[in-house]
PDB file of C-alpha atoms in Angstrom:
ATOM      1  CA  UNK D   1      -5.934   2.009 -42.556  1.00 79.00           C
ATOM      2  CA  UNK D   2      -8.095   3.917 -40.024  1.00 88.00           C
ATOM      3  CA  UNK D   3      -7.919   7.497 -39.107  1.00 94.00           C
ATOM      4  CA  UNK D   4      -9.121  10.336 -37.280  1.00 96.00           C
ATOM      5  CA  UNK D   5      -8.661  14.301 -38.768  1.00 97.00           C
ATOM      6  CA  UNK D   6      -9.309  16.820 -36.202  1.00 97.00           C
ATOM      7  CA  UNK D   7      -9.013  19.629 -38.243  1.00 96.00           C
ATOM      8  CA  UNK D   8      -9.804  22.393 -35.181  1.00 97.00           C
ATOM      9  CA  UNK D   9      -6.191  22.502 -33.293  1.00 95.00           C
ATOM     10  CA  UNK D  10      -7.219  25.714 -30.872  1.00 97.00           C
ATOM     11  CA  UNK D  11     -10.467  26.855 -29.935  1.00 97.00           C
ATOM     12  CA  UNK D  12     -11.247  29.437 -27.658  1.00 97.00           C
ATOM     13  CA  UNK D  13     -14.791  30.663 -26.349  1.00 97.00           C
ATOM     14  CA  UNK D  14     -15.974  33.149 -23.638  1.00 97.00           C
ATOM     15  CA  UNK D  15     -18.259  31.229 -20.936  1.00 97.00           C
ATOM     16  CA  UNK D  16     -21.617  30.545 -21.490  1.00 97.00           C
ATOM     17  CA  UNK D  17     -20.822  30.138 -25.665  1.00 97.00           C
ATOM     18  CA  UNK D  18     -21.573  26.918 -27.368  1.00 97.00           C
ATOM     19  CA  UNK D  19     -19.070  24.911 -28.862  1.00 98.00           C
ATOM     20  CA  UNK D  20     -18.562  22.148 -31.564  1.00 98.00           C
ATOM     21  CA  UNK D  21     -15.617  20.338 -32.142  1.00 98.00           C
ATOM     22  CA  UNK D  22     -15.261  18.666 -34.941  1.00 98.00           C
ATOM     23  CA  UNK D  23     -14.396  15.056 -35.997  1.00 98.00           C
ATOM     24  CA  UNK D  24     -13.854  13.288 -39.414  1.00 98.00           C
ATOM     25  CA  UNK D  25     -12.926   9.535 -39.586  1.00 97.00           C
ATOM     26  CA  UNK D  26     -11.958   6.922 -42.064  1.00 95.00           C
ATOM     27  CA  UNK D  27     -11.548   3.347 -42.050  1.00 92.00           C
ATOM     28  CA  UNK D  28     -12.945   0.687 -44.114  1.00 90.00           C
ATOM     29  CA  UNK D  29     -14.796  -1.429 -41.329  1.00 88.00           C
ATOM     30  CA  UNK D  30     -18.159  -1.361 -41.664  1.00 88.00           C
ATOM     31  CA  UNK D  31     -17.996  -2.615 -37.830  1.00 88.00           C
ATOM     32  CA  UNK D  32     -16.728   0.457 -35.640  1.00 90.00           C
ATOM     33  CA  UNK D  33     -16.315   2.572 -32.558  1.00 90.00           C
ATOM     34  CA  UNK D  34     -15.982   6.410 -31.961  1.00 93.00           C
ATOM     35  CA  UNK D  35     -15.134   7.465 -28.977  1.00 93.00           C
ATOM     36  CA  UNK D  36     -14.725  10.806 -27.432  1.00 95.00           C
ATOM     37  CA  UNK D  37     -11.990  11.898 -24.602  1.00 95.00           C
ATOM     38  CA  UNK D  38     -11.097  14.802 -22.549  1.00 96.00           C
ATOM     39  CA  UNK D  39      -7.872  15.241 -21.115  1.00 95.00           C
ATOM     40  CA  UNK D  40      -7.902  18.161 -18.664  1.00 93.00           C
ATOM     41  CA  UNK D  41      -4.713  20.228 -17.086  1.00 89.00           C
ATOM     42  CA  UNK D  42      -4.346  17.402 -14.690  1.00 86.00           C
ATOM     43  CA  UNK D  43      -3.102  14.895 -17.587  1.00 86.00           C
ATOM     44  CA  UNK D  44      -5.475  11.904 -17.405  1.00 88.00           C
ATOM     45  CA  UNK D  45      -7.511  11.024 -20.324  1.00 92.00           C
ATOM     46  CA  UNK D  46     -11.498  10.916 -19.541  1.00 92.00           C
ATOM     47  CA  UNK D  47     -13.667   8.895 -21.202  1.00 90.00           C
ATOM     48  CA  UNK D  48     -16.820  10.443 -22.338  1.00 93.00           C
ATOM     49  CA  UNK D  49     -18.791   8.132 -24.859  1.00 90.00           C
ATOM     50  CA  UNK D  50     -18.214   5.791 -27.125  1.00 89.00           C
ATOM     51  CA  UNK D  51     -20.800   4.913 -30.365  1.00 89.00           C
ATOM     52  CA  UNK D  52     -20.743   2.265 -32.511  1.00 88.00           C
ATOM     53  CA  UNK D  53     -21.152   2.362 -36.284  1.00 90.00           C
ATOM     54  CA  UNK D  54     -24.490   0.894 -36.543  1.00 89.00           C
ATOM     55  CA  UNK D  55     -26.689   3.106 -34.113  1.00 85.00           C
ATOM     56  CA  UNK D  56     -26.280   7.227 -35.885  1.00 83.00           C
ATOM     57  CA  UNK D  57     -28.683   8.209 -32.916  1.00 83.00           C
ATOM     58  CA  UNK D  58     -27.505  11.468 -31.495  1.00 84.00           C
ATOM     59  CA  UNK D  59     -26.646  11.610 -28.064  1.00 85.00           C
ATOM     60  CA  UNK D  60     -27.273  14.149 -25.410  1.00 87.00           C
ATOM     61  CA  UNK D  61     -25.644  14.290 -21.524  1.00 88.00           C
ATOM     62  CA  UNK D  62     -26.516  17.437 -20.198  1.00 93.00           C
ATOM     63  CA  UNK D  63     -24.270  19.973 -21.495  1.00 95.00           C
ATOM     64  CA  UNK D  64     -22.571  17.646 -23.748  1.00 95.00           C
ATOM     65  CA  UNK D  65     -24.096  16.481 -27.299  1.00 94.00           C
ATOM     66  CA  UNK D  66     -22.514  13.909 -30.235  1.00 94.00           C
ATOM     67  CA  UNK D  67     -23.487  13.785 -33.484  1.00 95.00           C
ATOM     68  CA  UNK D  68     -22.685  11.191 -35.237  1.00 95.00           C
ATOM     69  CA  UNK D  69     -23.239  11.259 -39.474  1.00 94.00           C
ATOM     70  CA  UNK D  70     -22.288   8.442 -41.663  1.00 93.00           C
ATOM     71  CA  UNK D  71     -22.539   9.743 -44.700  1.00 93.00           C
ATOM     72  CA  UNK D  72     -19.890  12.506 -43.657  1.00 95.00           C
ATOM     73  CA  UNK D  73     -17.848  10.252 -41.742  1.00 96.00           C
ATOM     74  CA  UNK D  74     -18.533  12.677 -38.718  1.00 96.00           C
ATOM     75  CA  UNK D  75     -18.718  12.490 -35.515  1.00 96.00           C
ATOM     76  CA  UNK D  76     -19.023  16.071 -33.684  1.00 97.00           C
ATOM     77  CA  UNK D  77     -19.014  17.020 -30.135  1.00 97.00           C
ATOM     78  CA  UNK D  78     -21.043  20.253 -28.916  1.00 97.00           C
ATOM     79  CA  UNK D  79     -20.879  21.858 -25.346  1.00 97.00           C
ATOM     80  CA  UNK D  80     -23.455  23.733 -24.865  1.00 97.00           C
ATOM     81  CA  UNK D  81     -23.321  26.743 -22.446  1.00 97.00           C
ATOM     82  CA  UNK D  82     -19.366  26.169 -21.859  1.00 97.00           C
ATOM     83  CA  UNK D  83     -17.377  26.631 -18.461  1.00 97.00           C
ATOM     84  CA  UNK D  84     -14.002  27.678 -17.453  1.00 96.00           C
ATOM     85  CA  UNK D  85     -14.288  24.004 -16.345  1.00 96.00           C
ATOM     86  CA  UNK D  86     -15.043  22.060 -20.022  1.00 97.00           C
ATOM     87  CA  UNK D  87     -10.876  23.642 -20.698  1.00 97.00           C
ATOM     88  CA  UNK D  88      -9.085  21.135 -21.966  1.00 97.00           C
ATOM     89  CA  UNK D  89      -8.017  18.935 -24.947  1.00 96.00           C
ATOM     90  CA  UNK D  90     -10.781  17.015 -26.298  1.00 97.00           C
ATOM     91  CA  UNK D  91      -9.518  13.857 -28.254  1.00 96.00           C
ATOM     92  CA  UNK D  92     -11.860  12.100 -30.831  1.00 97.00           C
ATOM     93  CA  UNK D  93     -11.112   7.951 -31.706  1.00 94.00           C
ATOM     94  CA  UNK D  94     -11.844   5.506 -33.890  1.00 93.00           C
ATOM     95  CA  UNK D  95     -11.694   1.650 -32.739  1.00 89.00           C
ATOM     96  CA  UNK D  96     -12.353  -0.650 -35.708  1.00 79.00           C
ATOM     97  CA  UNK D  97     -11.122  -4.097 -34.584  1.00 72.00           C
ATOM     98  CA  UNK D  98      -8.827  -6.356 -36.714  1.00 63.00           C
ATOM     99  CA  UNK D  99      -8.402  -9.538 -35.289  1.00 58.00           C
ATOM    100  CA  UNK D 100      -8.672  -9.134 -31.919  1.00 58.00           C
ATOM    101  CA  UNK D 101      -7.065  -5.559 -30.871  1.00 69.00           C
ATOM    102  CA  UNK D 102      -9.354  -2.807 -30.019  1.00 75.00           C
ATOM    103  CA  UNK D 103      -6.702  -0.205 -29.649  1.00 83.00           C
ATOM    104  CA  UNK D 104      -7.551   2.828 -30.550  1.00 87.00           C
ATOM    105  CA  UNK D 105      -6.901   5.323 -33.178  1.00 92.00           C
ATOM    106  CA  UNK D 106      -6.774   8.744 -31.606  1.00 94.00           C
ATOM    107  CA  UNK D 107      -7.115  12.550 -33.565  1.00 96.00           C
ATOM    108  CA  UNK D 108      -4.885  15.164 -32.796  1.00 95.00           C
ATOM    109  CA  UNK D 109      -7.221  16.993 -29.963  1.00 96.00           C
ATOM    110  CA  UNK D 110      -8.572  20.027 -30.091  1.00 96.00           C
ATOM    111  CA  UNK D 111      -7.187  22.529 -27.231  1.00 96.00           C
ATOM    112  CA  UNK D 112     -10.490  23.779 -25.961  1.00 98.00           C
ATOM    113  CA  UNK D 113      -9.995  27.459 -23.872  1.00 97.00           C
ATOM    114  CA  UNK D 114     -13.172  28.932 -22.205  1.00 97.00           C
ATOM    115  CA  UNK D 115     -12.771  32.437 -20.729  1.00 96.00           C
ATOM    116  CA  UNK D 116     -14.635  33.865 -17.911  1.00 95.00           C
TER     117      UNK D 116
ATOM    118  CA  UNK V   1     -13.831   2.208  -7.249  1.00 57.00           C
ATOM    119  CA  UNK V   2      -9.918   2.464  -7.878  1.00 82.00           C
ATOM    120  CA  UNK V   3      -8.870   3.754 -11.084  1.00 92.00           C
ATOM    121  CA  UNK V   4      -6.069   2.725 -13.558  1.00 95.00           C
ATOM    122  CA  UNK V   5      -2.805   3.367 -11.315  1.00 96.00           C
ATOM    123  CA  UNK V   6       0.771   3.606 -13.000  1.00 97.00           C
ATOM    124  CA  UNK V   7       4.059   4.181 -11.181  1.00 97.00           C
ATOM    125  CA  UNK V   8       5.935   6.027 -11.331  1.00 97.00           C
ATOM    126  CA  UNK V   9       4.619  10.018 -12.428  1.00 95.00           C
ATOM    127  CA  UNK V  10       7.742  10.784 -13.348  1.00 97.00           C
ATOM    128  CA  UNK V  11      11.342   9.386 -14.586  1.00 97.00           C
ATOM    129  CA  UNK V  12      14.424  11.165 -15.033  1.00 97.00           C
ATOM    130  CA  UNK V  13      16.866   8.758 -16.990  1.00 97.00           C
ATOM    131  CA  UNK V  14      20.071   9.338 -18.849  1.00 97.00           C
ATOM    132  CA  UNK V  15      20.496   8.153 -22.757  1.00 97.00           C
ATOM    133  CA  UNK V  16      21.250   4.229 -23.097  1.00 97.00           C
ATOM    134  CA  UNK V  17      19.755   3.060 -19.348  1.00 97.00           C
ATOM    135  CA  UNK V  18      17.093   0.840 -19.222  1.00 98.00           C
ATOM    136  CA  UNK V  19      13.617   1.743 -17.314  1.00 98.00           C
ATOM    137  CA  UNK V  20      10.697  -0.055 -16.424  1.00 98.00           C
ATOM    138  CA  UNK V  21       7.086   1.086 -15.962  1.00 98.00           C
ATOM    139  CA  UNK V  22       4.226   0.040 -13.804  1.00 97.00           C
ATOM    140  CA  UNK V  23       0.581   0.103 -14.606  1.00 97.00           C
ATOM    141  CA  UNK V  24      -2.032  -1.188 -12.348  1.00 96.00           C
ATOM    142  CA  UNK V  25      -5.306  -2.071 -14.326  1.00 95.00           C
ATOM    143  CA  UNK V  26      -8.838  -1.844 -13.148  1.00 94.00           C
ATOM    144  CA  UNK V  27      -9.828  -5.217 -11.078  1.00 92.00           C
ATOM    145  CA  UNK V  28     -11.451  -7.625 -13.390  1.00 89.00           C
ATOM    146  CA  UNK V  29     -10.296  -5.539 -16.445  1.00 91.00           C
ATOM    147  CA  UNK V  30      -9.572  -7.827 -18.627  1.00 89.00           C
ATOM    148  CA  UNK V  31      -8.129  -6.270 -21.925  1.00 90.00           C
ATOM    149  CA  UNK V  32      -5.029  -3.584 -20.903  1.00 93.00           C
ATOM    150  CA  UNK V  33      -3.205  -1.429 -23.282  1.00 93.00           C
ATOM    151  CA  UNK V  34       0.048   0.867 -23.185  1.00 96.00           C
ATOM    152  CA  UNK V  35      -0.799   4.139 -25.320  1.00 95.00           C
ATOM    153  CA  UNK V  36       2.478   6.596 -25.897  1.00 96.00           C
ATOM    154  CA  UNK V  37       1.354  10.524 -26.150  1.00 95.00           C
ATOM    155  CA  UNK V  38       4.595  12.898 -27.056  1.00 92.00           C
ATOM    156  CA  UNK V  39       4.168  16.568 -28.851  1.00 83.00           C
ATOM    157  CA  UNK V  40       5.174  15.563 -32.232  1.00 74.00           C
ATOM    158  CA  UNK V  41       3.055  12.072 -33.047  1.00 78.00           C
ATOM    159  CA  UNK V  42       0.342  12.850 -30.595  1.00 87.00           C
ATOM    160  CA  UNK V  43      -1.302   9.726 -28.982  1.00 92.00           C
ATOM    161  CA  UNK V  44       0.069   6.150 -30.421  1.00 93.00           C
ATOM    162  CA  UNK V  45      -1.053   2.516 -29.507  1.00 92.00           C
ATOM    163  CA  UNK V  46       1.540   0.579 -28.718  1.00 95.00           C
ATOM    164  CA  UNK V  47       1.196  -2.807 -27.133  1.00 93.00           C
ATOM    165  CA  UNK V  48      -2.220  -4.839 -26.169  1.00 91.00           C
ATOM    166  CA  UNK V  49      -3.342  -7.151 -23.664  1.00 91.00           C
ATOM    167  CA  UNK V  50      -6.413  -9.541 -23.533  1.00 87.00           C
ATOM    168  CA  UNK V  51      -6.559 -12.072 -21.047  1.00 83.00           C
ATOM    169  CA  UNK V  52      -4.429 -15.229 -22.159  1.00 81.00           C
ATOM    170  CA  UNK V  53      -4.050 -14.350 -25.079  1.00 83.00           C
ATOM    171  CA  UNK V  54      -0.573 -13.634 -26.911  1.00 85.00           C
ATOM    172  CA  UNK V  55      -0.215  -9.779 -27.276  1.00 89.00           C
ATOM    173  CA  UNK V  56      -0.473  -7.530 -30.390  1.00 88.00           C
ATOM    174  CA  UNK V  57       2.628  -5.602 -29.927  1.00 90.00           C
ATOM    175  CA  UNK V  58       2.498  -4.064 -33.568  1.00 88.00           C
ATOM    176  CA  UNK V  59       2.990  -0.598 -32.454  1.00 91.00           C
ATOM    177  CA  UNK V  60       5.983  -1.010 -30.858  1.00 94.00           C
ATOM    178  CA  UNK V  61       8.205   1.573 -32.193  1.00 93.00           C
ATOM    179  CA  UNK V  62      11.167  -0.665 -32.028  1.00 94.00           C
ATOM    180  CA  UNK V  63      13.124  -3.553 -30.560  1.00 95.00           C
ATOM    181  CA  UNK V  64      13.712  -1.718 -27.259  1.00 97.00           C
ATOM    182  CA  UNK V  65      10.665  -1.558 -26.217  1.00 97.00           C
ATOM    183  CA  UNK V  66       9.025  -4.735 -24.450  1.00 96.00           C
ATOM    184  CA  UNK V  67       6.044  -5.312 -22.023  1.00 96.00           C
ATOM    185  CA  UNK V  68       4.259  -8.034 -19.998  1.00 94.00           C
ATOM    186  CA  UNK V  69       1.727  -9.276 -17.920  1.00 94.00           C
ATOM    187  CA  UNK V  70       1.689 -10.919 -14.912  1.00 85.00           C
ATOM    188  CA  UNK V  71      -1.431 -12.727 -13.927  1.00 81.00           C
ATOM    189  CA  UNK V  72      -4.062 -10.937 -16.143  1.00 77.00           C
ATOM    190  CA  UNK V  73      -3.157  -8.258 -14.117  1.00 90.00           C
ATOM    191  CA  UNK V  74      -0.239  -5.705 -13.327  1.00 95.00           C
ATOM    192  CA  UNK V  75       1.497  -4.922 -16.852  1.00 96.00           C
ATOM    193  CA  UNK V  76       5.244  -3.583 -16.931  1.00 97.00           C
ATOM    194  CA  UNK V  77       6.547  -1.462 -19.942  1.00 98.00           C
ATOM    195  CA  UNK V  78      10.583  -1.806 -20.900  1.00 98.00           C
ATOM    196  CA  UNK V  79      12.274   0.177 -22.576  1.00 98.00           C
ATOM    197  CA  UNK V  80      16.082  -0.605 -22.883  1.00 98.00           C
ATOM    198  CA  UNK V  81      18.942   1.290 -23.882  1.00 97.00           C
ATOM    199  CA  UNK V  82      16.521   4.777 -23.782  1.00 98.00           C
ATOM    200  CA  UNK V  83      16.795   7.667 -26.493  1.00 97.00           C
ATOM    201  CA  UNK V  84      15.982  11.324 -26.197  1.00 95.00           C
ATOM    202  CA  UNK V  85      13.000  10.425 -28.507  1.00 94.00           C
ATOM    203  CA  UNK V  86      11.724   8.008 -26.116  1.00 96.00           C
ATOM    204  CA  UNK V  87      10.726  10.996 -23.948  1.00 96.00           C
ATOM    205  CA  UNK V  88       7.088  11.146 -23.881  1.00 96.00           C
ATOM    206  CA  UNK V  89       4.186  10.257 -21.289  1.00 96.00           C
ATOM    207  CA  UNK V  90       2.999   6.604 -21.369  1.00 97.00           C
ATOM    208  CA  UNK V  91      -0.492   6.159 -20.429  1.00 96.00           C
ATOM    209  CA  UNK V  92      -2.201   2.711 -19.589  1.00 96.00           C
ATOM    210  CA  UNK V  93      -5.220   2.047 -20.309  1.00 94.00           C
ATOM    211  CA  UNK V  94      -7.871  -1.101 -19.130  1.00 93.00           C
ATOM    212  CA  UNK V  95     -11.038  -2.319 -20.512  1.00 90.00           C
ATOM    213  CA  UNK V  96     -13.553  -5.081 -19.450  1.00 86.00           C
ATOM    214  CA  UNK V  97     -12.976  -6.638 -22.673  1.00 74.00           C
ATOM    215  CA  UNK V  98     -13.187  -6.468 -26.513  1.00 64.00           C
ATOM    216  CA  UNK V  99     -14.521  -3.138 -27.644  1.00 65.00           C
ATOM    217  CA  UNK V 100     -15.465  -1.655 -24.040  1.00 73.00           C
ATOM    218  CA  UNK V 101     -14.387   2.005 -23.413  1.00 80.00           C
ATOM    219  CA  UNK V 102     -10.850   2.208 -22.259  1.00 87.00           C
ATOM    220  CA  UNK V 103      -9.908   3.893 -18.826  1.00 91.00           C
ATOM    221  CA  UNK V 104      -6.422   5.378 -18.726  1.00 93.00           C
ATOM    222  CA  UNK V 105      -4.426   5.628 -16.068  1.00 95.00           C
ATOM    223  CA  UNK V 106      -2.355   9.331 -14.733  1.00 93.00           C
ATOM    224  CA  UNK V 107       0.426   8.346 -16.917  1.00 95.00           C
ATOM    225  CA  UNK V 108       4.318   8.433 -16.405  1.00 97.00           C
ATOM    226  CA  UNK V 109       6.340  11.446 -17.531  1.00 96.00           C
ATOM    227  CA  UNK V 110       9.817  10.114 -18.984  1.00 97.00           C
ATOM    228  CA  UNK V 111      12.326  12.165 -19.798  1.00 97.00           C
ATOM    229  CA  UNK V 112      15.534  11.105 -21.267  1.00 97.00           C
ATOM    230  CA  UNK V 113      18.023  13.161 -20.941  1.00 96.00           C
TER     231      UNK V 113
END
């Protein structure tokens, strides 16, 4: 069985903080994918980067940062230098195929609130 | 280019009608998906497209709900004889294949009232 345990339900920052929200996963693939999403006020889910389980290189796009850990079964999403903008909920997946379906196992999300 | 499109935003129904949803993949997406996100279970999987291939509905929650696929393209979501837990927002989602990141769609708002 695969899942994703975002233990972080709230968070709330004043602008220009950093931020790291945090993501546990377990499956017993040793073929996966982790995937991070943002859903904004508007509603629509945003992708925002997917890794796969055989490539723990951290990953940096601009303000944005993953760090992905095996051993922990982590993969954790920093903001640096947040906006009002980066508000919203921020959903970490796990994708570990069996047979031929890709769907995705989503976290909870993490409500992300940054104040001016 | 055009994103994932679904139709409509929002649907009013009462208990026990039947209603249909529309998603519009991504051209030349070839895998689509059908994702269910209410307050209580968060986001579930529920139904999955790849090409020709026969669909893994496994997360259907139950004999009411159906979905298809006409033409490797536009998908439609069932869901017969609605109940009050039905209400939820189903988001679509398209892929250009096996493991690709997903691209949802705005999502439609159902309410079942």
């Amino acid at each position: 069985a695969q899942k994703v345990t975002q233990a972080q339900t709230e968070i709330s920052v004043v602008e220009k903080e950093d931020v790291t929200l945090d993501c546990v996963y377990e499956t017993r693939d040793t073929t996966y994918y982790l995937f991070w999403y943002k859903q904004p006020p508007s509603g629509e889910l945003v992708f925002l980067i997917r890794r796969n389980s055989f490539d723990e290189q951290n990953e940096i796009s601009g303000r944005y940062s993953w760090n992905f850990q095996k051993s922990t079964s982590s993969f954790n999403f920093t903001i640096t230098a947040s906006q009002v903008v980066d508000s919203a909920v921020y959903f970490c997946a796990l994708s570990a195929p069996t047979g031929a379906n890709s769907k995705l196992t989503f976290g909870k999300g993490i409500t992300l609130s940054v104040r001016p | 280019g055009a994103g994932v499109s679904q139709s409509p935003s929002n649907k009013v129904t009462e208990k026990g009608k039947d209603v249909e949803l529309r998603c519009d993949p991504i051209s030349g997406h070839t895998a689509l998906y059908w994702y269910r996100q209410s307050l209580g279970q968060g986001l579930e999987f529920l139904i999955y497209f790849q090409g020709n291939s026969a669909p893994d509905k496994s997360g259907l929650p139950s004999d009411r709900f159906s979905a298809e696929r006409t033409g490797g393209s536009v998908s439609t979501l069932t869901i017969q004889r609605t109940q009050q837990e039905d209400s939820a927002v189903y988001l679509c989602a398209s892929s250009l294949g096996f493991l690709r990141g997903q691209y949802f769609g705005p999502g439609t708002r159902l309410t079942v009232t």
